[in-house]
mmCIF file of C-alpha atoms in Angstrom:
data_model
loop_
_atom_site.group_PDB
_atom_site.id
_atom_site.type_symbol
_atom_site.label_atom_id
_atom_site.label_comp_id
_atom_site.label_asym_id
_atom_site.label_seq_id
_atom_site.Cartn_x
_atom_site.Cartn_y
_atom_site.Cartn_z
ATOM 1 C CA MET A 921 -14.226 4.223 21.140
ATOM 2 C CA ARG A 922 -10.547 3.004 22.212
ATOM 3 C CA ILE A 923 -8.282 5.057 19.510
ATOM 4 C CA LEU A 924 -4.702 5.916 20.072
ATOM 5 C CA LYS A 925 -4.287 9.331 19.939
ATOM 6 C CA SER A 926 -1.323 11.203 18.162
ATOM 7 C CA ALA A 927 0.186 12.569 21.349
ATOM 8 C CA LEU A 928 -0.157 9.153 22.904
ATOM 9 C CA LEU A 929 1.392 7.253 19.771
ATOM 10 C CA MET A 930 4.392 9.495 20.069
ATOM 11 C CA THR A 931 4.820 8.655 23.621
ATOM 12 C CA ALA A 932 4.352 5.249 23.247
ATOM 13 C CA LEU A 933 7.049 4.710 20.446
ATOM 14 C CA ALA A 934 9.361 6.940 22.154
ATOM 15 C CA ALA A 935 9.327 4.411 25.339
ATOM 16 C CA LEU A 936 9.877 1.638 22.704
ATOM 17 C CA LEU A 937 13.132 3.022 21.512
ATOM 18 C CA VAL A 938 14.825 2.722 24.904
ATOM 19 C CA ALA A 939 12.513 -0.467 26.197
ATOM 20 C CA PRO A 940 13.912 -3.903 25.446
ATOM 21 C CA LEU A 941 11.994 -5.746 22.823
ATOM 22 C CA GLY A 942 12.458 -9.214 23.835
ATOM 23 C CA SER A 943 10.490 -9.561 26.958
ATOM 24 C CA ALA A 944 9.068 -12.524 27.996
ATOM 25 C CA MET A 945 5.325 -13.258 26.704
ATOM 26 C CA ALA A 946 2.494 -13.752 29.162
ATOM 27 C CA ALA A 947 0.888 -17.370 29.474
ATOM 28 C CA ASP A 948 -2.155 -16.215 27.567
ATOM 29 C CA GLU A 949 -1.410 -15.316 24.241
ATOM 30 C CA ILE A 950 -3.821 -14.456 20.722
ATOM 31 C CA LYS A 951 -2.396 -15.944 18.057
ATOM 32 C CA LEU A 952 -2.908 -14.258 14.610
ATOM 33 C CA GLY A 953 -2.029 -15.265 11.307
ATOM 34 C CA THR A 954 -0.257 -13.449 8.755
ATOM 35 C CA ILE A 955 0.457 -14.028 4.996
ATOM 36 C CA PHE A 956 2.928 -12.293 2.821
ATOM 37 C CA SER A 957 5.480 -13.086 0.259
ATOM 38 C CA ARG A 958 8.455 -13.930 2.297
ATOM 39 C CA THR A 959 10.404 -15.354 -0.688
ATOM 40 C CA GLY A 960 10.003 -15.442 -4.409
ATOM 41 C CA PRO A 961 9.833 -12.498 -6.862
ATOM 42 C CA LEU A 962 7.789 -10.296 -4.755
ATOM 43 C CA ALA A 963 9.373 -10.936 -1.137
ATOM 44 C CA ASN A 964 11.186 -7.615 -1.070
ATOM 45 C CA LEU A 965 7.862 -5.723 -0.735
ATOM 46 C CA GLY A 966 6.038 -8.664 1.044
ATOM 47 C CA LEU A 967 8.666 -8.562 3.985
ATOM 48 C CA ASP A 968 8.618 -4.903 4.234
ATOM 49 C CA SER A 969 4.815 -4.959 4.478
ATOM 50 C CA TRP A 970 5.233 -7.586 7.208
ATOM 51 C CA ARG A 971 7.511 -5.697 9.137
ATOM 52 C CA GLY A 972 4.635 -2.698 9.464
ATOM 53 C CA ALA A 973 2.580 -4.975 11.142
ATOM 54 C CA GLU A 974 5.255 -6.475 13.402
ATOM 55 C CA LEU A 975 5.783 -2.998 14.665
ATOM 56 C CA ALA A 976 2.016 -2.860 15.250
ATOM 57 C CA ARG A 977 2.438 -5.907 17.454
ATOM 58 C CA ILE A 978 5.304 -4.562 19.122
ATOM 59 C CA VAL A 979 3.819 -1.447 20.154
ATOM 60 C CA GLN A 980 0.331 -3.050 21.097
ATOM 61 C CA ASN A 981 2.129 -5.685 23.134
ATOM 62 C CA GLN A 982 4.111 -2.971 25.017
ATOM 63 C CA LYS A 983 0.804 -1.608 26.131
ATOM 64 C CA GLY A 984 -0.418 -4.734 27.255
ATOM 65 C CA GLY A 985 -1.594 -6.818 24.167
ATOM 66 C CA LEU A 986 -5.294 -7.405 23.412
ATOM 67 C CA LEU A 987 -7.988 -8.428 25.637
ATOM 68 C CA GLY A 988 -5.395 -8.913 28.470
ATOM 69 C CA LYS A 989 -3.062 -11.324 26.305
ATOM 70 C CA LYS A 990 -0.172 -10.749 24.337
ATOM 71 C CA ILE A 991 -0.189 -10.925 20.448
ATOM 72 C CA VAL A 992 1.654 -13.801 18.510
ATOM 73 C CA PHE A 993 1.794 -13.753 14.620
ATOM 74 C CA ILE A 994 1.936 -17.248 13.021
ATOM 75 C CA ASN A 995 3.324 -16.406 9.580
ATOM 76 C CA GLY A 996 2.734 -17.579 6.357
ATOM 77 C CA ASP A 997 4.700 -17.443 3.218
ATOM 78 C CA ALA A 998 2.949 -17.104 -0.052
ATOM 79 C CA PRO A 999 5.166 -16.550 -3.167
ATOM 80 C CA ASN A 1000 2.132 -17.226 -5.330
ATOM 81 C CA PRO A 1001 -1.588 -17.431 -5.223
ATOM 82 C CA LYS A 1002 -1.326 -21.191 -5.113
ATOM 83 C CA ALA A 1003 0.914 -21.356 -1.817
ATOM 84 C CA ALA A 1004 -1.464 -18.500 -0.589
ATOM 85 C CA VAL A 1005 -4.511 -20.796 -0.650
ATOM 86 C CA SER A 1006 -2.378 -23.652 1.200
ATOM 87 C CA GLU A 1007 -1.280 -21.069 3.961
ATOM 88 C CA SER A 1008 -4.482 -19.942 4.374
ATOM 89 C CA GLU A 1009 -5.899 -23.318 4.646
ATOM 90 C CA ARG A 1010 -3.243 -24.175 7.086
ATOM 91 C CA LEU A 1011 -3.700 -20.938 9.309
ATOM 92 C CA CYS A 1012 -7.415 -21.635 9.606
ATOM 93 C CA THR A 1013 -7.428 -25.287 10.091
ATOM 94 C CA VAL A 1014 -4.305 -26.397 11.779
ATOM 95 C CA GLU A 1015 -3.319 -22.852 13.673
ATOM 96 C CA LYS A 1016 -7.090 -22.027 14.063
ATOM 97 C CA VAL A 1017 -6.147 -18.322 14.140
ATOM 98 C CA PRO A 1018 -9.387 -16.097 14.140
ATOM 99 C CA VAL A 1019 -7.453 -13.213 12.085
ATOM 100 C CA ILE A 1020 -5.304 -13.497 8.956
ATOM 101 C CA LEU A 1021 -3.173 -10.024 8.337
ATOM 102 C CA GLY A 1022 -1.866 -9.567 4.526
ATOM 103 C CA SER A 1023 -0.582 -9.368 1.995
ATOM 104 C CA PHE A 1024 0.660 -6.772 -0.384
ATOM 105 C CA SER A 1025 0.274 -8.547 -3.586
ATOM 106 C CA SER A 1026 -3.585 -8.471 -4.781
ATOM 107 C CA SER A 1027 -3.332 -11.926 -6.437
ATOM 108 C CA ILE A 1028 -2.006 -13.315 -3.285
ATOM 109 C CA SER A 1029 -4.682 -11.378 -1.448
ATOM 110 C CA LEU A 1030 -7.521 -12.694 -3.546
ATOM 111 C CA ALA A 1031 -6.789 -16.047 -3.067
ATOM 112 C CA ALA A 1032 -5.999 -16.273 0.627
ATOM 113 C CA SER A 1033 -8.912 -14.168 1.770
ATOM 114 C CA ALA A 1034 -11.654 -16.132 -0.345
ATOM 115 C CA LYS A 1035 -10.283 -19.129 1.630
ATOM 116 C CA ALA A 1036 -10.257 -17.600 4.796
ATOM 117 C CA ASN A 1037 -13.923 -16.441 4.413
ATOM 118 C CA GLN A 1038 -14.844 -20.049 3.787
ATOM 119 C CA HIS A 1039 -13.743 -20.961 7.269
ATOM 120 C CA LYS A 1040 -15.273 -17.618 8.767
ATOM 121 C CA VAL A 1041 -12.078 -16.187 9.537
ATOM 122 C CA ILE A 1042 -11.310 -12.507 9.275
ATOM 123 C CA TYR A 1043 -9.210 -11.656 6.542
ATOM 124 C CA TRP A 1044 -7.452 -8.047 7.271
ATOM 125 C CA GLU A 1045 -5.838 -6.640 3.975
ATOM 126 C CA LEU A 1046 -3.481 -4.077 4.853
ATOM 127 C CA GLY A 1047 -1.802 -3.316 1.382
ATOM 128 C CA GLY A 1048 -3.263 -5.299 -1.631
ATOM 129 C CA VAL A 1049 -5.041 -2.582 -4.070
ATOM 130 C CA GLY A 1050 -6.748 -4.873 -6.182
ATOM 131 C CA ASP A 1051 -10.579 -3.928 -6.609
ATOM 132 C CA LYS A 1052 -12.126 -7.045 -6.426
ATOM 133 C CA ILE A 1053 -10.647 -8.015 -2.961
ATOM 134 C CA THR A 1054 -13.780 -6.162 -1.679
ATOM 135 C CA GLU A 1055 -15.902 -6.627 -4.562
ATOM 136 C CA ARG A 1056 -16.954 -10.026 -3.624
ATOM 137 C CA GLY A 1057 -19.427 -9.370 -1.060
ATOM 138 C CA LEU A 1058 -17.220 -11.229 1.387
ATOM 139 C CA LYS A 1059 -18.565 -11.057 5.024
ATOM 140 C CA TYR A 1060 -15.188 -11.496 6.504
ATOM 141 C CA VAL A 1061 -12.861 -9.668 4.552
ATOM 142 C CA PHE A 1062 -11.934 -6.063 5.382
ATOM 143 C CA ARG A 1063 -9.247 -3.554 3.552
ATOM 144 C CA THR A 1064 -7.704 -0.429 5.342
ATOM 145 C CA CYS A 1065 -5.604 0.932 2.271
ATOM 146 C CA PRO A 1066 -7.048 2.393 -0.716
ATOM 147 C CA THR A 1067 -8.103 0.411 -4.114
ATOM 148 C CA GLY A 1068 -6.230 -0.007 -7.423
ATOM 149 C CA SER A 1069 -8.668 1.822 -9.001
ATOM 150 C CA ASP A 1070 -8.350 4.801 -6.714
ATOM 151 C CA LEU A 1071 -4.585 4.626 -7.513
ATOM 152 C CA GLY A 1072 -5.454 4.860 -11.255
ATOM 153 C CA ARG A 1073 -7.816 7.537 -10.978
ATOM 154 C CA ASP A 1074 -5.473 9.498 -8.806
ATOM 155 C CA GLN A 1075 -2.617 9.065 -11.429
ATOM 156 C CA LEU A 1076 -4.849 10.629 -14.126
ATOM 157 C CA ARG A 1077 -6.210 13.431 -12.348
ATOM 158 C CA PHE A 1078 -2.602 14.230 -10.823
ATOM 159 C CA ALA A 1079 -1.377 14.164 -14.549
ATOM 160 C CA LEU A 1080 -4.182 16.352 -16.007
ATOM 161 C CA GLY A 1081 -4.319 18.703 -12.763
ATOM 162 C CA GLU A 1082 -0.951 19.635 -10.929
ATOM 163 C CA LEU A 1083 1.424 18.040 -13.444
ATOM 164 C CA ALA A 1084 -0.396 19.859 -16.727
ATOM 165 C CA LYS A 1085 -0.244 22.916 -14.750
ATOM 166 C CA LYS A 1086 3.375 22.635 -14.022
ATOM 167 C CA ILE A 1087 3.964 21.797 -17.562
ATOM 168 C CA GLY A 1088 2.068 24.630 -18.942
ATOM 169 C CA LYS A 1089 -0.812 22.585 -21.053
ATOM 170 C CA LYS A 1090 -4.630 22.754 -20.497
ATOM 171 C CA PRO A 1091 -5.979 19.290 -19.487
ATOM 172 C CA GLU A 1092 -7.436 18.408 -23.086
ATOM 173 C CA GLN A 1093 -3.930 19.083 -24.733
ATOM 174 C CA MET A 1094 -2.173 16.328 -22.638
ATOM 175 C CA LYS A 1095 -1.208 12.952 -24.290
ATOM 176 C CA VAL A 1096 -1.271 10.162 -21.918
ATOM 177 C CA ALA A 1097 -0.133 6.814 -22.203
ATOM 178 C CA SER A 1098 -1.176 4.077 -19.703
ATOM 179 C CA ILE A 1099 0.624 1.064 -19.438
ATOM 180 C CA TYR A 1100 0.437 -1.776 -16.618
ATOM 181 C CA GLU A 1101 1.325 -5.237 -15.558
ATOM 182 C CA ASP A 1102 -1.398 -7.462 -16.053
ATOM 183 C CA SER A 1103 -2.111 -8.999 -12.672
ATOM 184 C CA ALA A 1104 -4.992 -8.090 -10.483
ATOM 185 C CA TYR A 1105 -2.934 -5.000 -9.014
ATOM 186 C CA GLY A 1106 -1.986 -3.608 -12.595
ATOM 187 C CA THR A 1107 -5.631 -4.097 -14.191
ATOM 188 C CA ALA A 1108 -7.311 -2.397 -11.218
ATOM 189 C CA CYS A 1109 -5.165 0.631 -11.599
ATOM 190 C CA ALA A 1110 -5.705 0.839 -15.513
ATOM 191 C CA ALA A 1111 -9.540 0.205 -14.880
ATOM 192 C CA GLY A 1112 -9.257 3.451 -12.522
ATOM 193 C CA ILE A 1113 -7.402 5.304 -15.198
ATOM 194 C CA ARG A 1114 -9.838 4.387 -17.878
ATOM 195 C CA ASP A 1115 -12.806 5.113 -16.086
ATOM 196 C CA GLU A 1116 -11.737 8.408 -14.997
ATOM 197 C CA ALA A 1117 -10.448 9.513 -18.360
ATOM 198 C CA LYS A 1118 -14.148 8.602 -19.645
ATOM 199 C CA LYS A 1119 -15.654 10.724 -17.134
ATOM 200 C CA MET A 1120 -13.142 13.810 -18.215
ATOM 201 C CA GLY A 1121 -13.817 12.989 -21.914
ATOM 202 C CA ILE A 1122 -10.269 12.402 -22.296
ATOM 203 C CA LYS A 1123 -8.891 9.723 -24.865
ATOM 204 C CA LEU A 1124 -5.677 7.640 -24.033
ATOM 205 C CA ALA A 1125 -2.787 7.701 -26.367
ATOM 206 C CA VAL A 1126 -1.699 4.435 -25.428
ATOM 207 C CA ASP A 1127 -3.796 1.716 -23.109
ATOM 208 C CA GLU A 1128 -1.722 -1.385 -22.955
ATOM 209 C CA ALA A 1129 -0.691 -4.513 -20.495
ATOM 210 C CA TYR A 1130 2.382 -6.282 -20.120
ATOM 211 C CA ASN A 1131 3.331 -9.423 -18.026
ATOM 212 C CA HIS A 1132 5.643 -8.491 -15.281
ATOM 213 C CA LYS A 1133 7.926 -11.606 -15.869
ATOM 214 C CA ALA A 1134 8.563 -10.504 -19.313
ATOM 215 C CA THR A 1135 12.554 -10.485 -20.071
ATOM 216 C CA ASP A 1136 12.171 -7.899 -22.887
ATOM 217 C CA LEU A 1137 9.644 -4.557 -23.269
ATOM 218 C CA SER A 1138 11.115 -2.819 -26.187
ATOM 219 C CA SER A 1139 8.252 -3.802 -28.566
ATOM 220 C CA LEU A 1140 5.927 -1.958 -26.001
ATOM 221 C CA VAL A 1141 8.640 0.904 -25.596
ATOM 222 C CA MET A 1142 8.358 1.404 -29.595
ATOM 223 C CA ARG A 1143 4.730 1.700 -29.408
ATOM 224 C CA VAL A 1144 4.509 4.246 -26.618
ATOM 225 C CA LYS A 1145 7.082 6.237 -28.536
ATOM 226 C CA ALA A 1146 5.428 6.041 -31.745
ATOM 227 C CA ALA A 1147 2.306 7.677 -29.746
ATOM 228 C CA GLY A 1148 4.405 10.654 -28.578
ATOM 229 C CA PRO A 1149 2.618 10.955 -25.105
ATOM 230 C CA ASP A 1150 3.584 14.173 -22.562
ATOM 231 C CA VAL A 1151 3.223 11.422 -19.625
ATOM 232 C CA ILE A 1152 3.370 7.773 -19.193
ATOM 233 C CA LEU A 1153 1.188 6.488 -16.186
ATOM 234 C CA GLU A 1154 2.590 3.220 -15.268
ATOM 235 C CA SER A 1155 1.545 0.296 -12.692
ATOM 236 C CA SER A 1156 4.509 -2.104 -12.348
ATOM 237 C CA TYR A 1157 6.469 -4.035 -9.835
ATOM 238 C CA GLU A 1158 10.395 -3.366 -9.426
ATOM 239 C CA ASN A 1159 11.903 -5.421 -12.022
ATOM 240 C CA ASP A 1160 9.623 -4.616 -14.703
ATOM 241 C CA ALA A 1161 9.528 -0.935 -13.908
ATOM 242 C CA ILE A 1162 13.428 -0.723 -14.039
ATOM 243 C CA MET A 1163 13.570 -2.718 -17.524
ATOM 244 C CA PHE A 1164 10.892 -0.429 -19.055
ATOM 245 C CA PHE A 1165 12.522 2.807 -18.022
ATOM 246 C CA ARG A 1166 15.842 1.561 -19.168
ATOM 247 C CA GLN A 1167 14.644 0.401 -22.543
ATOM 248 C CA ALA A 1168 12.761 3.645 -22.759
ATOM 249 C CA GLN A 1169 16.074 5.511 -22.536
ATOM 250 C CA GLU A 1170 17.804 3.326 -24.922
ATOM 251 C CA ALA A 1171 14.924 3.700 -27.658
ATOM 252 C CA GLY A 1172 15.256 7.710 -27.095
ATOM 253 C CA LEU A 1173 11.512 7.931 -25.525
ATOM 254 C CA LYS A 1174 11.075 11.193 -24.329
ATOM 255 C CA VAL A 1175 8.248 12.409 -22.029
ATOM 256 C CA ARG A 1176 7.849 15.057 -19.386
ATOM 257 C CA GLN A 1177 7.282 12.717 -16.650
ATOM 258 C CA PHE A 1178 6.503 9.147 -15.687
ATOM 259 C CA VAL A 1179 3.854 8.799 -12.990
ATOM 260 C CA GLY A 1180 3.667 5.273 -11.280
ATOM 261 C CA SER A 1181 1.000 3.710 -8.930
ATOM 262 C CA GLY A 1182 3.541 2.564 -6.063
ATOM 263 C CA GLY A 1183 4.536 -0.773 -6.581
ATOM 264 C CA GLY A 1184 8.314 -0.993 -7.761
ATOM 265 C CA MET A 1185 8.544 2.277 -8.811
ATOM 266 C CA ASN A 1186 8.934 3.999 -5.359
ATOM 267 C CA LEU A 1187 11.507 1.408 -4.063
ATOM 268 C CA PRO A 1188 14.934 2.056 -3.279
ATOM 269 C CA GLY A 1189 16.120 -0.586 -5.714
ATOM 270 C CA TYR A 1190 14.510 1.170 -8.419
ATOM 271 C CA GLN A 1191 16.343 4.549 -7.803
ATOM 272 C CA LYS A 1192 19.639 2.602 -7.175
ATOM 273 C CA ALA A 1193 19.314 0.758 -10.704
ATOM 274 C CA LEU A 1194 18.395 4.097 -12.375
ATOM 275 C CA GLY A 1195 20.331 6.500 -10.782
ATOM 276 C CA ASN A 1196 19.858 10.357 -11.100
ATOM 277 C CA ALA A 1197 18.055 9.567 -14.480
ATOM 278 C CA THR A 1198 14.666 9.419 -12.203
ATOM 279 C CA SER A 1199 15.378 12.486 -10.136
ATOM 280 C CA GLY A 1200 12.440 15.060 -11.034
ATOM 281 C CA TYR A 1201 11.426 12.724 -13.856
ATOM 282 C CA VAL A 1202 9.509 9.888 -11.878
ATOM 283 C CA CYS A 1203 6.284 10.775 -9.503
ATOM 284 C CA ASN A 1204 4.329 8.344 -7.558
ATOM 285 C CA VAL A 1205 0.771 7.992 -6.669
ATOM 286 C CA GLY A 1206 0.866 5.622 -3.490
ATOM 287 C CA TYR A 1207 1.467 5.051 -0.177
ATOM 288 C CA PRO A 1208 3.667 7.596 1.894
ATOM 289 C CA GLY A 1209 6.815 6.392 3.569
ATOM 290 C CA TYR A 1210 8.749 8.015 6.512
ATOM 291 C CA ASN A 1211 9.364 11.251 4.570
ATOM 292 C CA LEU A 1212 6.118 13.003 5.364
ATOM 293 C CA ASN A 1213 6.056 16.392 7.107
ATOM 294 C CA PRO A 1214 6.728 15.354 10.841
ATOM 295 C CA ALA A 1215 4.046 18.141 11.360
ATOM 296 C CA TYR A 1216 1.376 16.543 9.510
ATOM 297 C CA ALA A 1217 2.175 12.800 10.428
ATOM 298 C CA LYS A 1218 2.579 12.856 14.130
ATOM 299 C CA GLY A 1219 4.553 10.211 15.564
ATOM 300 C CA ILE A 1220 6.256 9.395 11.984
ATOM 301 C CA LYS A 1221 9.861 9.742 13.178
ATOM 302 C CA GLU A 1222 9.643 8.016 16.166
ATOM 303 C CA LEU A 1223 7.915 4.855 14.270
ATOM 304 C CA GLU A 1224 11.143 5.144 11.884
ATOM 305 C CA ALA A 1225 13.241 5.119 14.609
ATOM 306 C CA LEU A 1226 11.496 1.819 16.196
ATOM 307 C CA TYR A 1227 11.839 0.212 12.514
ATOM 308 C CA THR A 1228 15.768 0.857 12.365
ATOM 309 C CA LYS A 1229 15.806 -0.442 16.014
ATOM 310 C CA THR A 1230 13.867 -3.566 15.460
ATOM 311 C CA PHE A 1231 15.178 -4.683 12.265
ATOM 312 C CA GLY A 1232 18.706 -3.300 12.315
ATOM 313 C CA GLU A 1233 18.410 -1.206 9.353
ATOM 314 C CA LYS A 1234 16.694 1.658 7.820
ATOM 315 C CA PRO A 1235 13.218 0.981 6.049
ATOM 316 C CA ASN A 1236 13.679 -0.057 2.651
ATOM 317 C CA SER A 1237 10.321 0.852 1.090
ATOM 318 C CA VAL A 1238 6.965 3.045 2.135
ATOM 319 C CA PHE A 1239 4.974 -0.426 2.741
ATOM 320 C CA SER A 1240 5.502 -0.688 6.200
ATOM 321 C CA VAL A 1241 3.693 2.731 7.117
ATOM 322 C CA ILE A 1242 0.671 1.711 5.698
ATOM 323 C CA ASN A 1243 0.654 -1.532 6.955
ATOM 324 C CA TYR A 1244 1.444 -0.430 10.581
ATOM 325 C CA MET A 1245 -1.411 2.161 10.366
ATOM 326 C CA GLY A 1246 -3.804 -0.777 9.242
ATOM 327 C CA THR A 1247 -2.663 -3.159 11.950
ATOM 328 C CA MET A 1248 -3.407 -0.288 14.549
ATOM 329 C CA ALA A 1249 -7.014 -0.211 13.445
ATOM 330 C CA LEU A 1250 -7.529 -3.834 13.623
ATOM 331 C CA TRP A 1251 -6.397 -3.594 17.308
ATOM 332 C CA ASP A 1252 -9.079 -1.196 17.987
ATOM 333 C CA VAL A 1253 -11.862 -3.395 16.375
ATOM 334 C CA ILE A 1254 -10.521 -6.457 18.447
ATOM 335 C CA ASN A 1255 -10.874 -4.375 21.574
ATOM 336 C CA ARG A 1256 -14.093 -3.020 20.975
ATOM 337 C CA ALA A 1257 -15.575 -6.502 19.899
ATOM 338 C CA GLY A 1258 -14.381 -7.461 23.176
ATOM 339 C CA SER A 1259 -13.877 -11.245 21.881
ATOM 340 C CA LEU A 1260 -12.556 -13.213 18.623
ATOM 341 C CA ASP A 1261 -15.779 -14.424 17.627
ATOM 342 C CA PRO A 1262 -15.844 -13.558 14.098
ATOM 343 C CA ASP A 1263 -19.350 -12.250 14.007
ATOM 344 C CA ALA A 1264 -18.437 -9.876 16.937
ATOM 345 C CA LEU A 1265 -15.222 -8.934 14.939
ATOM 346 C CA VAL A 1266 -17.289 -7.940 11.802
ATOM 347 C CA LYS A 1267 -19.821 -6.024 13.930
ATOM 348 C CA ALA A 1268 -16.988 -3.910 15.500
ATOM 349 C CA ALA A 1269 -15.210 -3.318 12.092
ATOM 350 C CA LEU A 1270 -18.656 -2.397 10.451
ATOM 351 C CA ALA A 1271 -19.007 0.330 13.574
ATOM 352 C CA THR A 1272 -15.385 1.752 12.911
ATOM 353 C CA ASP A 1273 -15.383 5.304 12.315
ATOM 354 C CA ILE A 1274 -11.795 6.439 13.080
ATOM 355 C CA PRO A 1275 -11.301 10.429 12.237
ATOM 356 C CA ALA A 1276 -8.457 11.342 9.994
ATOM 357 C CA ASP A 1277 -6.427 13.292 13.042
ATOM 358 C CA GLN A 1278 -6.418 9.889 15.192
ATOM 359 C CA THR A 1279 -4.238 7.927 12.336
ATOM 360 C CA ILE A 1280 -0.568 8.197 11.650
ATOM 361 C CA LEU A 1281 -1.390 8.734 7.793
ATOM 362 C CA ARG A 1282 -4.157 11.423 8.606
ATOM 363 C CA PHE A 1283 -6.819 9.497 6.884
ATOM 364 C CA GLY A 1284 -9.839 7.842 8.406
ATOM 365 C CA ILE A 1285 -11.055 4.614 8.682
ATOM 366 C CA LYS A 1286 -14.868 3.425 7.827
ATOM 367 C CA PHE A 1287 -15.931 0.363 6.326
ATOM 368 C CA ALA A 1288 -18.460 -0.045 3.453
ATOM 369 C CA GLY A 1289 -21.394 -1.707 4.901
ATOM 370 C CA PRO A 1290 -23.425 -4.788 3.670
ATOM 371 C CA GLY A 1291 -25.323 -4.007 0.445
ATOM 372 C CA SER A 1292 -22.453 -1.992 -0.753
ATOM 373 C CA LYS A 1293 -20.685 -2.865 -4.047
ATOM 374 C CA ASN A 1294 -17.282 -2.683 -2.004
ATOM 375 C CA MET A 1295 -18.465 -4.110 1.408
ATOM 376 C CA GLY A 1296 -15.718 -4.239 3.708
ATOM 377 C CA GLN A 1297 -13.393 -1.279 1.964
ATOM 378 C CA ASN A 1298 -12.225 1.527 3.879
ATOM 379 C CA ILE A 1299 -13.775 4.455 2.057
ATOM 380 C CA LEU A 1300 -11.799 7.298 3.554
ATOM 381 C CA ALA A 1301 -8.369 5.871 2.533
ATOM 382 C CA ARG A 1302 -6.300 7.905 0.080
ATOM 383 C CA TYR A 1303 -3.129 8.277 -1.583
ATOM 384 C CA PHE A 1304 -0.275 10.891 -1.885
ATOM 385 C CA ILE A 1305 1.972 12.038 -4.471
ATOM 386 C CA SER A 1306 5.970 11.703 -4.511
ATOM 387 C CA GLN A 1307 8.407 12.425 -6.436
ATOM 388 C CA TRP A 1308 12.297 10.953 -7.169
ATOM 389 C CA GLN A 1309 14.443 14.013 -6.408
ATOM 390 C CA ASP A 1310 18.405 13.876 -5.685
ATOM 391 C CA GLY A 1311 18.297 9.925 -4.984
ATOM 392 C CA LYS A 1312 15.523 9.960 -2.577
ATOM 393 C CA LEU A 1313 11.836 9.827 -2.518
ATOM 394 C CA TRP A 1314 10.033 13.223 -1.526
ATOM 395 C CA ILE A 1315 6.489 13.722 -0.828
ATOM 396 C CA VAL A 1316 5.480 16.789 -3.017
ATOM 397 C CA SER A 1317 1.485 16.600 -2.434
ATOM 398 C CA PRO A 1318 -0.648 17.274 -0.797
ATOM 399 C CA ALA A 1319 0.988 20.626 0.169
ATOM 400 C CA ALA A 1320 0.403 19.986 4.034
ATOM 401 C CA ALA A 1321 2.096 16.541 3.992
ATOM 402 C CA ALA A 1322 5.009 17.761 1.583
ATOM 403 C CA THR A 1323 8.357 16.998 2.794
ATOM 404 C CA PRO A 1324 9.705 20.603 3.955
ATOM 405 C CA GLY A 1325 11.574 22.354 1.081
ATOM 406 C CA ARG A 1326 10.350 19.836 -1.625
ATOM 407 C CA SER A 1327 7.682 20.798 -4.483
ATOM 408 C CA LEU A 1328 6.959 19.149 -7.824
ATOM 409 C CA GLN A 1329 9.760 19.299 -10.463
ATOM 410 C CA VAL A 1330 9.291 18.883 -14.233
ATOM 411 C CA LYS A 1331 11.889 18.268 -17.207
#
């Protein structure tokens, strides 16, 4: 199996930092589609997710491309699910791409991947976590990242494990509130929390959805305050996360910790809007960024430098790393398939078994097969725990991945 070893990854990335990125493409090209939110309310996260895939394209092209050809992206813009269907149709029927990469947003992924599957085009999901993406039995849909219910389960496990211990309470003494935006992403996270709470015999103090486009969350804030939780488990996008936190402060809602599930709570804009109020007070279960311990994530600093060189700015979210890793796995699948025939790609994908020590984020890649409830899902994917401290988001768990000198704080 042609898998990029950690040492080779570091060498390749280092070489790219001094090599020109605008070299001429070969006459033969492989056209692949991408669908991300490049405009609209999710554009910030959508664009940064695409950038991770773009870095993987650059790295692979510097190595000679795929099947002897250079990789070219045909980019689609999907600010909403309706646009996702249209763009997926265009990429499949007009551009005739064999593979579409996406999408960050679960709702957009659900719409776009269903259309791609109808056309027997591989849909390679890199960051959308809604469980239903890989629970529909779609032959040509694969996902390299963890699921939303994984997020929710890990939120509750963290709250009743490491966090409870740090606070000084037993798991059964913790009062937990779960609030979530009501799209595919938030509901998947909440379902994971609910399922895990049932297994643990824990009753949630609050379990309530809201619309992420709402302009006022004060009534939700007051209901949470009345319940008196120790911790709030929150699944939200950026603007709604900022609004809830601000209104919670204004209402005098005090908890020991907010625990997010990625989304908007791990963005620089979230911390910038809220300032030091988040320090030691907001954790995230989600994707790691470039602040992983470099001894743990081999090549992470070289990738960060390549990002800065390519896009002219430092990374503005954690999403590019998970998208980079998942796209590199796609290159492995295409090379092993030896062609772009959809059934050959499916066969190669289902044979994938990449060990954890051969990926930049140190979790393996192996897809659930036909007959599984979650066919096409990477069953080895997992999350990390980070916390806002002193204006930056630091990895605090697992210990081996933690940013040197950083550990979990509570107020």
